Tab-separated table of C-alpha atoms and ligand atoms in Angstrom:
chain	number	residue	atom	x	y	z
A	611	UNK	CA	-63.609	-48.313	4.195
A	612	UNK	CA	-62.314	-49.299	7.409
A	613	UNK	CA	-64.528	-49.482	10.335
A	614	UNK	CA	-63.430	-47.447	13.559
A	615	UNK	CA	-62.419	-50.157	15.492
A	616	UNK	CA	-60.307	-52.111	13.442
A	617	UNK	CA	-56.592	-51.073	13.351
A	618	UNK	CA	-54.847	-51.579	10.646
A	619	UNK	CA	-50.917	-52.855	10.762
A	620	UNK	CA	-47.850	-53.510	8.962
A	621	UNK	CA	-46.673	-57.066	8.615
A	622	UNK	CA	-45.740	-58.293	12.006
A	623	UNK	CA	-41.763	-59.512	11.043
A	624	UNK	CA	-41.323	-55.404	10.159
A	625	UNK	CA	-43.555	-54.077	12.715
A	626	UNK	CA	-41.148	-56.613	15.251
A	627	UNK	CA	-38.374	-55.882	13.601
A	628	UNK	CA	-35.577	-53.847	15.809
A	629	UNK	CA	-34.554	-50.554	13.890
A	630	UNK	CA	-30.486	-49.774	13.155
A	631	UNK	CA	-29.903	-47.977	16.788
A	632	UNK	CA	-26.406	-46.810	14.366
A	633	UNK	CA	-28.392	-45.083	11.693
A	634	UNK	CA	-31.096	-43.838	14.271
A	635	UNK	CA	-28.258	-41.647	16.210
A	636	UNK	CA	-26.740	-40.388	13.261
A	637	UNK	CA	-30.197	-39.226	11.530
A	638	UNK	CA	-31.161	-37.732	15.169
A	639	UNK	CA	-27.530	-35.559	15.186
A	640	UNK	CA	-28.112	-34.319	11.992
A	641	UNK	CA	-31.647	-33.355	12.565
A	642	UNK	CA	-30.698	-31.600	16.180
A	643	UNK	CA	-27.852	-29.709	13.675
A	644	UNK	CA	-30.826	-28.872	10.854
A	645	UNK	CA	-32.196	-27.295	14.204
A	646	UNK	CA	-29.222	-25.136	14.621
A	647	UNK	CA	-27.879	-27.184	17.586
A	648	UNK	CA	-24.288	-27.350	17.713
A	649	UNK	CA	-24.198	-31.592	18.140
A	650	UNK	CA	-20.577	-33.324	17.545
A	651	UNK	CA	-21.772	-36.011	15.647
A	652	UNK	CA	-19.465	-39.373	16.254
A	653	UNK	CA	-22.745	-41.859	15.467
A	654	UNK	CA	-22.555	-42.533	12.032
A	655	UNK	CA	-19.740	-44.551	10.489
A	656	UNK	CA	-18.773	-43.085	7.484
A	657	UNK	CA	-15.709	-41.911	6.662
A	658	UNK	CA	-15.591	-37.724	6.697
A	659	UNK	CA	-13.041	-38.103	3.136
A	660	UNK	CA	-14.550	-37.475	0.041
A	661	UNK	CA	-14.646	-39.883	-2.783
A	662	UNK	CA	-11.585	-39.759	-4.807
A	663	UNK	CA	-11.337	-38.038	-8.060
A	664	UNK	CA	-10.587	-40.683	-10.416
A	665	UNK	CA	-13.770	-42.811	-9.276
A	666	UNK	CA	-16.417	-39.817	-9.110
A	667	UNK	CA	-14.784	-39.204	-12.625
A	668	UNK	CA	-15.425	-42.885	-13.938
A	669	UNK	CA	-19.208	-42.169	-13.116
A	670	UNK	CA	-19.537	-39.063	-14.534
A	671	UNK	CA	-17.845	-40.176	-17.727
A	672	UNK	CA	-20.106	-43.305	-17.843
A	673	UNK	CA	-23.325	-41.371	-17.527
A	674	UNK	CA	-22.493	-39.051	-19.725
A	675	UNK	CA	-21.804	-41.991	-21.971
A	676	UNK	CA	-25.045	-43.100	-21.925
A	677	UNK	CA	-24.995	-45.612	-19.457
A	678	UNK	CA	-28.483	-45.271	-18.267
A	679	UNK	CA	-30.291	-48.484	-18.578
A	680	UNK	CA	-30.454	-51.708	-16.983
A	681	UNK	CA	-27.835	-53.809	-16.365
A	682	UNK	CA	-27.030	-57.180	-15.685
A	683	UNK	CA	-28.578	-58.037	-12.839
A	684	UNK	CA	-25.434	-58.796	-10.700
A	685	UNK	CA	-23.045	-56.428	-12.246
A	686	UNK	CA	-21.214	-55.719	-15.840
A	687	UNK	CA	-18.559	-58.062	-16.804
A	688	UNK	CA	-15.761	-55.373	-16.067
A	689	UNK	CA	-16.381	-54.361	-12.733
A	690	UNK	CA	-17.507	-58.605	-11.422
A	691	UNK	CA	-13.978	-59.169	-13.084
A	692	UNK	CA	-12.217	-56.536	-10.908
A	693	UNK	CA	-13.836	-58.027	-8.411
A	694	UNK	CA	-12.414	-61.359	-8.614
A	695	UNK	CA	-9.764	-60.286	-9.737
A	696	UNK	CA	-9.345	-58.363	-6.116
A	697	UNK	CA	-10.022	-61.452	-4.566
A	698	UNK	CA	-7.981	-63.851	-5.895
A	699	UNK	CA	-4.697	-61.592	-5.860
A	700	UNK	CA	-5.299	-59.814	-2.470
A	701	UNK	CA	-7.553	-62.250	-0.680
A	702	UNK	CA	-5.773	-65.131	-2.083
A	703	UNK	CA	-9.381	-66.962	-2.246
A	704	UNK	CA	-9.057	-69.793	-4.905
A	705	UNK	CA	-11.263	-70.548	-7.129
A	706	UNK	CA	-13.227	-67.083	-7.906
A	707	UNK	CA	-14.343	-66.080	-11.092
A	708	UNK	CA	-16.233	-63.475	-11.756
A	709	UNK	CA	-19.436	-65.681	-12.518
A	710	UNK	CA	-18.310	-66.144	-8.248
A	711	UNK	CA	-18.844	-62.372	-7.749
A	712	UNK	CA	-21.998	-60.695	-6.843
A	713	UNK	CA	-22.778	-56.925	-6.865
A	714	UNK	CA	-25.508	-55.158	-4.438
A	715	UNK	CA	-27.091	-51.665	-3.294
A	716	UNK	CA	-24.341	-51.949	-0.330
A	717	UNK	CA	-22.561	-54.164	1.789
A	718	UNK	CA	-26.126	-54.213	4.083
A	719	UNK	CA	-27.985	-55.023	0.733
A	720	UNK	CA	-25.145	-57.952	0.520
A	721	UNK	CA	-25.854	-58.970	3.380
A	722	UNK	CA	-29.394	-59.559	3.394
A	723	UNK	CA	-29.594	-60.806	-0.232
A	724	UNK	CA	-26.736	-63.736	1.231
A	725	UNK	CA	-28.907	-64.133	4.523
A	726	UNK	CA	-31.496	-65.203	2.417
A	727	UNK	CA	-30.215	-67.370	-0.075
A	728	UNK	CA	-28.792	-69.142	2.553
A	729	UNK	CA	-31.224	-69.393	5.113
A	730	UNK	CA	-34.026	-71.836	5.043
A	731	UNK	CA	-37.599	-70.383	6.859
A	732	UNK	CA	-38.459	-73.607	9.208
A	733	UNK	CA	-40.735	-75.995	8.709
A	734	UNK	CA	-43.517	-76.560	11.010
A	735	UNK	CA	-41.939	-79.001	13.908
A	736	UNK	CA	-38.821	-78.344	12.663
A	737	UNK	CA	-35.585	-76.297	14.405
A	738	UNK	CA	-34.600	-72.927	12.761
A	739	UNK	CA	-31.305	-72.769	11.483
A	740	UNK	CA	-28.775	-71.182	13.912
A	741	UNK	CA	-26.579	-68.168	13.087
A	742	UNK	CA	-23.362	-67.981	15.257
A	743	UNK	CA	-22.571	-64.323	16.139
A	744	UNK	CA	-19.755	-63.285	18.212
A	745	UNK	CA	-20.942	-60.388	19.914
A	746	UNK	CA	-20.600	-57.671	20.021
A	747	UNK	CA	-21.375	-57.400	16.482
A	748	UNK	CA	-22.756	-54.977	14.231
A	749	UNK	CA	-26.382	-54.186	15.343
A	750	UNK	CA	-27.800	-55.192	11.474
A	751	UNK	CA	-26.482	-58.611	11.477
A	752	UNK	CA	-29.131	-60.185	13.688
A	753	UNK	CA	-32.448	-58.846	12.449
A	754	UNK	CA	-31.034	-59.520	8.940
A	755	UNK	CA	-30.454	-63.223	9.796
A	756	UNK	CA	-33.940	-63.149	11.489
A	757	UNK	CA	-36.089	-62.055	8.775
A	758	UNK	CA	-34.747	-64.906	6.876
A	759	UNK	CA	-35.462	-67.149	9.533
A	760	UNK	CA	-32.483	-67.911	11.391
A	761	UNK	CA	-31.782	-68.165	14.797
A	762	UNK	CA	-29.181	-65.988	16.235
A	763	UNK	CA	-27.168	-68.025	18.507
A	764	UNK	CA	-24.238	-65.181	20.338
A	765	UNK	CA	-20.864	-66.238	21.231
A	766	UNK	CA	-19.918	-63.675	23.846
A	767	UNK	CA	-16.273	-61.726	23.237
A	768	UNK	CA	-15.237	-59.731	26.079
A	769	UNK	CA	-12.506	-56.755	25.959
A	770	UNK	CA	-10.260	-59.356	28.279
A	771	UNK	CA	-9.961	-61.755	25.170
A	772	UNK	CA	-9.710	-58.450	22.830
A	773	UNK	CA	-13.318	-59.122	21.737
A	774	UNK	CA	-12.064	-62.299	19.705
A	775	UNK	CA	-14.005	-65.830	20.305
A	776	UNK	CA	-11.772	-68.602	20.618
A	777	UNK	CA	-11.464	-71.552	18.630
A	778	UNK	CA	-13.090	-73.719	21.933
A	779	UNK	CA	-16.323	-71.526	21.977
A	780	UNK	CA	-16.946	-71.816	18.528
A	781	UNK	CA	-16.241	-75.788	19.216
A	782	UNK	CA	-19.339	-75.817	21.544
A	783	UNK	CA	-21.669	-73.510	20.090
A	784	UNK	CA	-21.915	-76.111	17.046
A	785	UNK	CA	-24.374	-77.955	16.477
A	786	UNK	CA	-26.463	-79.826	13.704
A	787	UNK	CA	-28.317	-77.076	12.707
A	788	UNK	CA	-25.601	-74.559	12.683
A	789	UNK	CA	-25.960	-72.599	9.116
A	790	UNK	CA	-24.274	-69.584	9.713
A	791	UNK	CA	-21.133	-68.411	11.016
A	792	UNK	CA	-20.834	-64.356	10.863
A	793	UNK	CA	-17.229	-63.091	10.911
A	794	UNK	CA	-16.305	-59.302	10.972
A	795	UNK	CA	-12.910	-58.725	11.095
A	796	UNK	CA	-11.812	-55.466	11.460
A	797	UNK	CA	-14.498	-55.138	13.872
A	798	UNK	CA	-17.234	-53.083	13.564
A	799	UNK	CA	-17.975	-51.936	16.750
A	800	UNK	CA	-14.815	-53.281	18.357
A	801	UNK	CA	-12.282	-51.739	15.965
A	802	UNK	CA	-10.149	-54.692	16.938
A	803	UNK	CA	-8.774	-57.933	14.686
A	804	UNK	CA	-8.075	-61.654	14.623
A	805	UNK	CA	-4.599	-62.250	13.636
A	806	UNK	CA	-4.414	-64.543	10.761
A	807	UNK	CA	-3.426	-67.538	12.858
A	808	UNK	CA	-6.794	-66.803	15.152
A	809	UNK	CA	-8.586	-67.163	12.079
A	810	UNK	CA	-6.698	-70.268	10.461
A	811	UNK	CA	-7.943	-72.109	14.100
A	812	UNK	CA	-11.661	-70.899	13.833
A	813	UNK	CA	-11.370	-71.947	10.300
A	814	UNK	CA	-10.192	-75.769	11.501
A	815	UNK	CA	-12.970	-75.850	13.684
A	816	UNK	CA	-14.924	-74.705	10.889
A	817	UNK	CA	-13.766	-77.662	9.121
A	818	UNK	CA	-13.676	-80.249	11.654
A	819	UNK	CA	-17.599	-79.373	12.434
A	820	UNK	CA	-18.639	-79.472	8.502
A	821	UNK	CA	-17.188	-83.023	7.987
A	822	UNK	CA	-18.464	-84.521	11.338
A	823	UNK	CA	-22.225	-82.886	12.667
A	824	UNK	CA	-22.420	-79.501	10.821
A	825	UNK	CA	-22.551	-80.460	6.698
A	826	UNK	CA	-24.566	-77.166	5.944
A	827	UNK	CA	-21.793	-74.809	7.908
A	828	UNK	CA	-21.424	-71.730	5.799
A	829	UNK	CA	-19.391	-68.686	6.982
A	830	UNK	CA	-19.922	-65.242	6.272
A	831	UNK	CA	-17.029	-63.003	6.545
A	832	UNK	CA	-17.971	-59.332	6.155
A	833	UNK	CA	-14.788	-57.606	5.521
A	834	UNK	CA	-15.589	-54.584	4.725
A	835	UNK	CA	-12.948	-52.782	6.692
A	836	UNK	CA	-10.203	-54.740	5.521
A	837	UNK	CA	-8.056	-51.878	3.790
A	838	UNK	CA	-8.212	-49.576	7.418
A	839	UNK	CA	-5.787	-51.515	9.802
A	840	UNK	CA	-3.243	-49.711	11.946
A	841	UNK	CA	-2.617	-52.701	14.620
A	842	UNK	CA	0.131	-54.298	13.175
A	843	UNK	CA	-2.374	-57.234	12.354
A	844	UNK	CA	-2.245	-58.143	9.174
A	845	UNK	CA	-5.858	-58.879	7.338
A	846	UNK	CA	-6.340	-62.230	6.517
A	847	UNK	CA	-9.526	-63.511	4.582
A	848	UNK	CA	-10.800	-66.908	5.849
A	849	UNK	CA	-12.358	-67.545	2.595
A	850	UNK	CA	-8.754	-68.422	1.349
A	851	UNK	CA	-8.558	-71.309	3.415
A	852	UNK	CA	-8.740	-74.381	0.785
A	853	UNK	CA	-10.302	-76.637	2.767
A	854	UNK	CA	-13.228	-74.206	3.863
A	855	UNK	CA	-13.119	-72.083	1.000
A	856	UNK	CA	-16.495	-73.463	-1.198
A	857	UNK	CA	-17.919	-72.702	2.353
A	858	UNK	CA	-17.408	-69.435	2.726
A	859	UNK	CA	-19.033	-66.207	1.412
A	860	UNK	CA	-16.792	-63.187	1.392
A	861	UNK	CA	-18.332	-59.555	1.755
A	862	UNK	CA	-16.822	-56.611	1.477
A	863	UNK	CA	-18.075	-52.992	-0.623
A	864	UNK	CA	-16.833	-49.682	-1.613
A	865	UNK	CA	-18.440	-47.809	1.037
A	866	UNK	CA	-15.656	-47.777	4.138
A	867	UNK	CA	-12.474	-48.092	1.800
A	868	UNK	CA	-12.826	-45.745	-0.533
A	869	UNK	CA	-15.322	-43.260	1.335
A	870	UNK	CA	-18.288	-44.039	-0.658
A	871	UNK	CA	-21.028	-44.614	1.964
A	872	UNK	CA	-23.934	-42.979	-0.232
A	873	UNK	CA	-23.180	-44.644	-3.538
A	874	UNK	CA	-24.402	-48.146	-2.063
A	875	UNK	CA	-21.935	-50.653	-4.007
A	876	UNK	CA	-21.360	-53.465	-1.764
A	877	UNK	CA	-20.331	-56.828	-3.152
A	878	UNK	CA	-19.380	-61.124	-2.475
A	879	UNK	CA	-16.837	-63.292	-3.451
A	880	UNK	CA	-17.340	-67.599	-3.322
A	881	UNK	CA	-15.757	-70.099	-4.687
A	882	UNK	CA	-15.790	-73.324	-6.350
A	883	UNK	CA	-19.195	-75.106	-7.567
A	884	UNK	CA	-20.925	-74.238	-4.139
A	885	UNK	CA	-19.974	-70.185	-5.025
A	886	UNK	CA	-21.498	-70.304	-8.394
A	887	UNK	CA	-24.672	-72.148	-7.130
A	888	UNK	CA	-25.347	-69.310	-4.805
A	889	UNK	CA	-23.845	-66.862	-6.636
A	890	UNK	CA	-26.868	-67.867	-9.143
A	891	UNK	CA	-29.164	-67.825	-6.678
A	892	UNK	CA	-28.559	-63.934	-5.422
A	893	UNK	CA	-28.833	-63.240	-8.957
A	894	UNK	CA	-32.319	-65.030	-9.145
A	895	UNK	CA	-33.422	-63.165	-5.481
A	896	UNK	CA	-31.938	-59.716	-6.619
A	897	UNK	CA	-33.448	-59.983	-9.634
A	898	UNK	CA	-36.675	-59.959	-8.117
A	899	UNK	CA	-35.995	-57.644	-5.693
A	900	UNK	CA	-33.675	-54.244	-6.959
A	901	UNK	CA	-32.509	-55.869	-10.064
A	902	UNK	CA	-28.494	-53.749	-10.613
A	903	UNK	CA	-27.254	-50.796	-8.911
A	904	UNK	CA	-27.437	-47.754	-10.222
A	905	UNK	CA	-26.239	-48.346	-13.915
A	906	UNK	CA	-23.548	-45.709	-14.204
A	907	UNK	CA	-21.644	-46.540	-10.951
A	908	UNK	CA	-20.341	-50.111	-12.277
A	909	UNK	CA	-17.413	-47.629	-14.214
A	910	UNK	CA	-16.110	-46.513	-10.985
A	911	UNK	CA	-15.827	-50.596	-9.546
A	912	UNK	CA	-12.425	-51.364	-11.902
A	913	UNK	CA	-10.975	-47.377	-10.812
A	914	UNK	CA	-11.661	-47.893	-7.483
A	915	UNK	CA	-10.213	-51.290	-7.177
A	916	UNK	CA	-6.825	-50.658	-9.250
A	917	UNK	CA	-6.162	-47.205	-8.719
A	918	UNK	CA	-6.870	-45.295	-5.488
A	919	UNK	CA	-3.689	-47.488	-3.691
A	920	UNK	CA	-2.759	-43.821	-2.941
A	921	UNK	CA	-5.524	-42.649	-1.468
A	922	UNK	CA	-6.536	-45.370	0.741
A	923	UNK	CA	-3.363	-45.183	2.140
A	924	UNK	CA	-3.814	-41.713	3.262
A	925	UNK	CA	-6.751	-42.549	4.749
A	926	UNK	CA	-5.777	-45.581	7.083
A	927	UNK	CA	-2.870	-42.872	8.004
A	928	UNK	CA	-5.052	-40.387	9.269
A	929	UNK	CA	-7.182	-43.565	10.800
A	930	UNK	CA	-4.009	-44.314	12.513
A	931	UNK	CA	-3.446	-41.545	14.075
A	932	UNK	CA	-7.196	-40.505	15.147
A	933	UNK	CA	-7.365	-43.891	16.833
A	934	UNK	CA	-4.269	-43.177	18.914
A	935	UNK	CA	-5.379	-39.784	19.822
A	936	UNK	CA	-8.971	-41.104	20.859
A	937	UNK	CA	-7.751	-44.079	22.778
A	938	UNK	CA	-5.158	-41.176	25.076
A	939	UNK	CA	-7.580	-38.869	25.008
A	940	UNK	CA	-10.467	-41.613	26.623
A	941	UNK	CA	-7.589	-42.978	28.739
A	942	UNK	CA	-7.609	-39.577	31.087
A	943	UNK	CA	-11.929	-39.939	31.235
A	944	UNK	CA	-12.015	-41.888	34.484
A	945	UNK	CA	-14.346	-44.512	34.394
A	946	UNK	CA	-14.236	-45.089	30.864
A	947	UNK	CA	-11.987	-48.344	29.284
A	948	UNK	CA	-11.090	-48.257	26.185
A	949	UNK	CA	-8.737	-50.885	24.325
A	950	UNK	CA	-6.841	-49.338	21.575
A	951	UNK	CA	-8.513	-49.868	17.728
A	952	UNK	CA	-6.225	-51.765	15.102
A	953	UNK	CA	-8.866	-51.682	12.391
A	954	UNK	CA	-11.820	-50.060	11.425
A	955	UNK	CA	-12.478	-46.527	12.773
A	956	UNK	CA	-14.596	-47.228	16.058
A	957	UNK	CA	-13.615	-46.883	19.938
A	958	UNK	CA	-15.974	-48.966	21.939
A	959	UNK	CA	-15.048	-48.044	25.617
A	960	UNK	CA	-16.500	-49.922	28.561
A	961	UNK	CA	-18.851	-47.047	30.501
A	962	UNK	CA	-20.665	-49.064	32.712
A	963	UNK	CA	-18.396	-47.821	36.237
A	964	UNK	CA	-20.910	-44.881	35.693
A	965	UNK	CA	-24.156	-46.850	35.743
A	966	UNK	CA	-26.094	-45.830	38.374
A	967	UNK	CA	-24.682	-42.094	39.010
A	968	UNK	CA	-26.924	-38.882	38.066
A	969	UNK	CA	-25.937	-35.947	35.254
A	970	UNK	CA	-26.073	-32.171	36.130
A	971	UNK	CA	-28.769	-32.418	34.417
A	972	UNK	CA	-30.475	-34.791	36.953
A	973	UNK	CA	-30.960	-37.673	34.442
A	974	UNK	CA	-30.368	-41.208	36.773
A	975	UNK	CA	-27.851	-43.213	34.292
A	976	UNK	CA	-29.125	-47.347	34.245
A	977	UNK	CA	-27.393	-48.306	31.007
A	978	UNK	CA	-25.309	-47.597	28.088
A	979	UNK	CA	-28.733	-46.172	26.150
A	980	UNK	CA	-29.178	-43.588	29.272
A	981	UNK	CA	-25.724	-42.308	28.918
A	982	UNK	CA	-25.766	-41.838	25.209
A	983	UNK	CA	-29.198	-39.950	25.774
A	984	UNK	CA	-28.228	-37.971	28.464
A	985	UNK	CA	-25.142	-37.096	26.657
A	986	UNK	CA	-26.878	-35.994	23.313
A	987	UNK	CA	-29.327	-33.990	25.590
A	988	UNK	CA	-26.789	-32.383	27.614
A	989	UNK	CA	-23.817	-32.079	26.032
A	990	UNK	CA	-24.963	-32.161	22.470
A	991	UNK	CA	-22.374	-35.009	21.543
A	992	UNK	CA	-23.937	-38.024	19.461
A	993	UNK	CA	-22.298	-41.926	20.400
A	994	UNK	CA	-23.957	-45.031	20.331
A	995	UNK	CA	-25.042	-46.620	22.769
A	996	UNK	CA	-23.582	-50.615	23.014
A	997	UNK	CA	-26.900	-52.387	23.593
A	998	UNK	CA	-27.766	-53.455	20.705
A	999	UNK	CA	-24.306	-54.780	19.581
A	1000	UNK	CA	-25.139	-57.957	21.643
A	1001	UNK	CA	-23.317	-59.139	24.659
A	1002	UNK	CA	-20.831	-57.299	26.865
A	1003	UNK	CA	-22.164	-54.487	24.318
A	1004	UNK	CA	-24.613	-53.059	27.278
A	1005	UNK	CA	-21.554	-51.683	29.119
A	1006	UNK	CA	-20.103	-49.810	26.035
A	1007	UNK	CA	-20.655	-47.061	23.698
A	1008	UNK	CA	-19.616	-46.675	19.779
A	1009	UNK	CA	-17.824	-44.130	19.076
A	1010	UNK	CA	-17.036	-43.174	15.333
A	1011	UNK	CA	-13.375	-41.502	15.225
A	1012	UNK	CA	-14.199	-41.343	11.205
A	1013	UNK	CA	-13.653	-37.546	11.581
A	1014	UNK	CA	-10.925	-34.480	12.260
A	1015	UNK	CA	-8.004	-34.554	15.472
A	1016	UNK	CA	-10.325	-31.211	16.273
A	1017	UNK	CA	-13.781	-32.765	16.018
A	1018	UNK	CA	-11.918	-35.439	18.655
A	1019	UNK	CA	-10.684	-33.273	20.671
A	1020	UNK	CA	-13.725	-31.334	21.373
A	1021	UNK	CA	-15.802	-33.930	21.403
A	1022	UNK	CA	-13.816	-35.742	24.328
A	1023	UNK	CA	-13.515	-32.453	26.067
A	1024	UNK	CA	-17.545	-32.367	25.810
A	1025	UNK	CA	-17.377	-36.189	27.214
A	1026	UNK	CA	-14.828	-34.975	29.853
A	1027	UNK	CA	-17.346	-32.653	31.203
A	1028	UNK	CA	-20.320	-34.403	31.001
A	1029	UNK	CA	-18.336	-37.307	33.225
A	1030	UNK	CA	-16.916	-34.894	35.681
A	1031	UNK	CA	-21.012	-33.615	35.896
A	1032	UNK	CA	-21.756	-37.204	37.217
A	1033	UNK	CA	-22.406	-37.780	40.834
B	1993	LIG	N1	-20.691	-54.440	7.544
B	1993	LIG	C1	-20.304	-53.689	8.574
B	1993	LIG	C2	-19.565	-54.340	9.683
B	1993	LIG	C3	-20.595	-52.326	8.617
B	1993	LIG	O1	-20.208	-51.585	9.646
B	1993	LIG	C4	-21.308	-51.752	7.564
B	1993	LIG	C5	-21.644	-50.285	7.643
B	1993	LIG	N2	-22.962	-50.001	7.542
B	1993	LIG	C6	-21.684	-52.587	6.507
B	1993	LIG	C7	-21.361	-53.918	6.522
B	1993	LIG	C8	-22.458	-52.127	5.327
B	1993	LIG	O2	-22.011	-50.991	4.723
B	1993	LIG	P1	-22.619	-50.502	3.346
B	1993	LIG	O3	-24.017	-51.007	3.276
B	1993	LIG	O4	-22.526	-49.026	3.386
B	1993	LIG	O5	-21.756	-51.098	2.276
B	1994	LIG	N1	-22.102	-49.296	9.363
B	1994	LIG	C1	-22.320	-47.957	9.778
B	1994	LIG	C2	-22.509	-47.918	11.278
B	1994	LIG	O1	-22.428	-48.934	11.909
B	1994	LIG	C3	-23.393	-47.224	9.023
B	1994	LIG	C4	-24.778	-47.290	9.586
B	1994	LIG	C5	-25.314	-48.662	9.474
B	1994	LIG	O2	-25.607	-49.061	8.355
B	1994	LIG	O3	-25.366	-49.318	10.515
B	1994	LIG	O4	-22.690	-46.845	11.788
């Protein structure tokens, strides 16, 4: 029994926590289209492809096989061999077995097993560990990196410097307690790239700072939109740098590639004797936590990895050509600046010329979270609002151009109007 007055409460670091802004947009689309409202969703990015064939066929084959039970805890020999295999022929990152390869629920699930096998809670009187963050950034990085007790320390990008940090920045936001350095590349919600040489200098810096005041340095390169570049930027993975590479911690997952976003299979890549320590250790903290994936999906790792080429290819094609026709179609929305994605599959226009004016509607616009409201309410068209990306992120929206030429189309005729409405 509980007596009237006393409330009861979740733990504070949840009930603090910030919830995804990303996955609260796209759940409130699809529950205004349950409702029978006719919302353009461009929140939520997924690809719109379906899986391809020969993976949902590796699945079905291995549960029908049998393959219900546990598995090893990080993944089956097979598919952590693809895996490293994967790496060390198209990442070029030396030094990565498949004892150096982890598997998780998701690239997120990745994420936060890494965060916190890396990431020490402070001691009393002691300084947190700092995470570096160029920002904007994907809004999951931070709170991750907070829960396990890091302290997120942004490096502002701006559109001017095509939301890439330079090697001088990350110079100065160094210090001795630096832990963490998050890379995305493709950018997610930029949809822009470092070119491999932009990388090889943060990487020097990397190294310079590790043998002089920052020993513990690790970086974390998420690069889970490697395969869908359209730039003419080549990817590059920082992780094959020798001198950095025992440092670094490569993610990356099925999820964006290969159109899997519901299956959850995200994974890592390390290397050398620091890779297999913490490769051990995710083991030891998954294995406490979700234990494998879902036992039958490991059959579709290998498939995926070797032989959907084909299909991937399609799909950075039709990426290719969506981000073109976005970035003319928000061109002729005055007000609105948008630089041109080479990766991923976001547009992240600047919106903020509009701050201040009033919808049809009569809603006042103060910020990047009024317009996307407004614009949901009024036009039925779901974005994302940039706040929560970090940084010059307050002046943009996210849009997802993971869908049809049509859906685009409409959708920036439905942003057309609901500009032209402002006064
Ligand atoms: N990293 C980035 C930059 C992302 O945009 C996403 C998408 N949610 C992820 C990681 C994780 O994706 P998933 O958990 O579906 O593998
Ligand atoms: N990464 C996707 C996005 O940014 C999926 C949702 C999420 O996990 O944030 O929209």
């Amino acid at each position: 029994m509980t007596s009237a007055v006393h409330r009861l409460k979740v733990a504070h670091r949840v009930e603090t926590l910030t919830p995804s802004v990303t996955v609260a947009f796209t759940n409130r689309a699809k529950k205004m289209r349950e409702q029978g409202l006719d919302v353009l969703g461009f929140a939520a990015g997924e690809p719109d492809f379906d899986t391809p064939d020969a993976i949902k066929q590796a699945a079905i084959d291995s549960l029908r096989a049998g393959n219900t039970k546990y598995m090893p805890t990080l993944g089956d020999a097979a598919s952590r061999n693809a895996i490293a295999r994967k790496f060390t022929e198209e990442n070029n990152i030396p030094d990565c077995t498949a004892e150096h390869v982890g598997i998780s629920a998701g690239g997120k699930h990745s994420l936060y097993v890494a965060c916190h096998c890396l990431l020490d809670q402070p001691e009393p009187g002691q300084p947190q560990q700092e995470v570096l963050l160029p920002v904007p950034a994907w809004v999951s990085y931070a709170p991750i990196a907070e829960l396990a007790g890091g302290k997120v320390i942004e490096i502002p990008a701006t559109p001017e410097s095509g939301f890439r940090i330079t090697p001088d920045q990350l110079r100065r936001a160094i210090t001795p307690n630096s832990r963490l350095l998050i890379l995305n590349s493709p950018s997610n919600p930029c949809g822009t790239m470092y070119t491999p040489d932009d990388l090889r200098a943060l990487g020097r810096v990397v190294a310079e700072a590790a043998a002089t005041i920052a020993p513990n340095l690790i970086v974390l390169s998420d690069e889970i939109y490697e395969k869908i570049v359209f730039g003419g930027i080549k990817h590059f993975s920082i992780g094959s740098m020798p001198e950095i590479a025992e440092r670094v911690v490569t993610i990356n997952g099925l999820s964006k590639a290969f159109s899997m976003t519901g299956w959850r299979v995200g994974y890592t890549g390390s290397s050398g004797k620091f890779g297999l320590d913490f490769t051990k250790a995710m083991a030891t903290l998954q294995g406490q936590m979700s234990t494998n994936i879902t036992s039958f999906l490991y059959a579709s790792v290998p498939v995926a990895l070797t032989k959907c080429g084909a299909e991937v290819e399609k799909m950075r094609l039709a990426f290719a050509d969506r981000a073109e026709l976005i970035n003319n179609r928000l061109g002729k929305i005055p007000g609105v600046r948008n630089i041109k994605a080479t990766g991923a599959f976001y547009a992240f226009p600047d919106v903020s010329a509009h701050f201040g004016k009033t919808t049809r509607g009569g809603r006042k616009l103060g910020s990047a979270i009024d317009f996307c409201e407004a614009l949901l309410a009024e036009n039925l068209v779901a974005m994302v609002p940039g706040e929560d990306f970090g940084g010059c992120g307050k002046n943009h929206i996210r849009i997802s151009f993971a869908c049809s030429n049509d859906h685009i189309n409409k959708g920036m005729d439905r942003l057309g109007e609901f500009v032209a409405g402002l006064r």
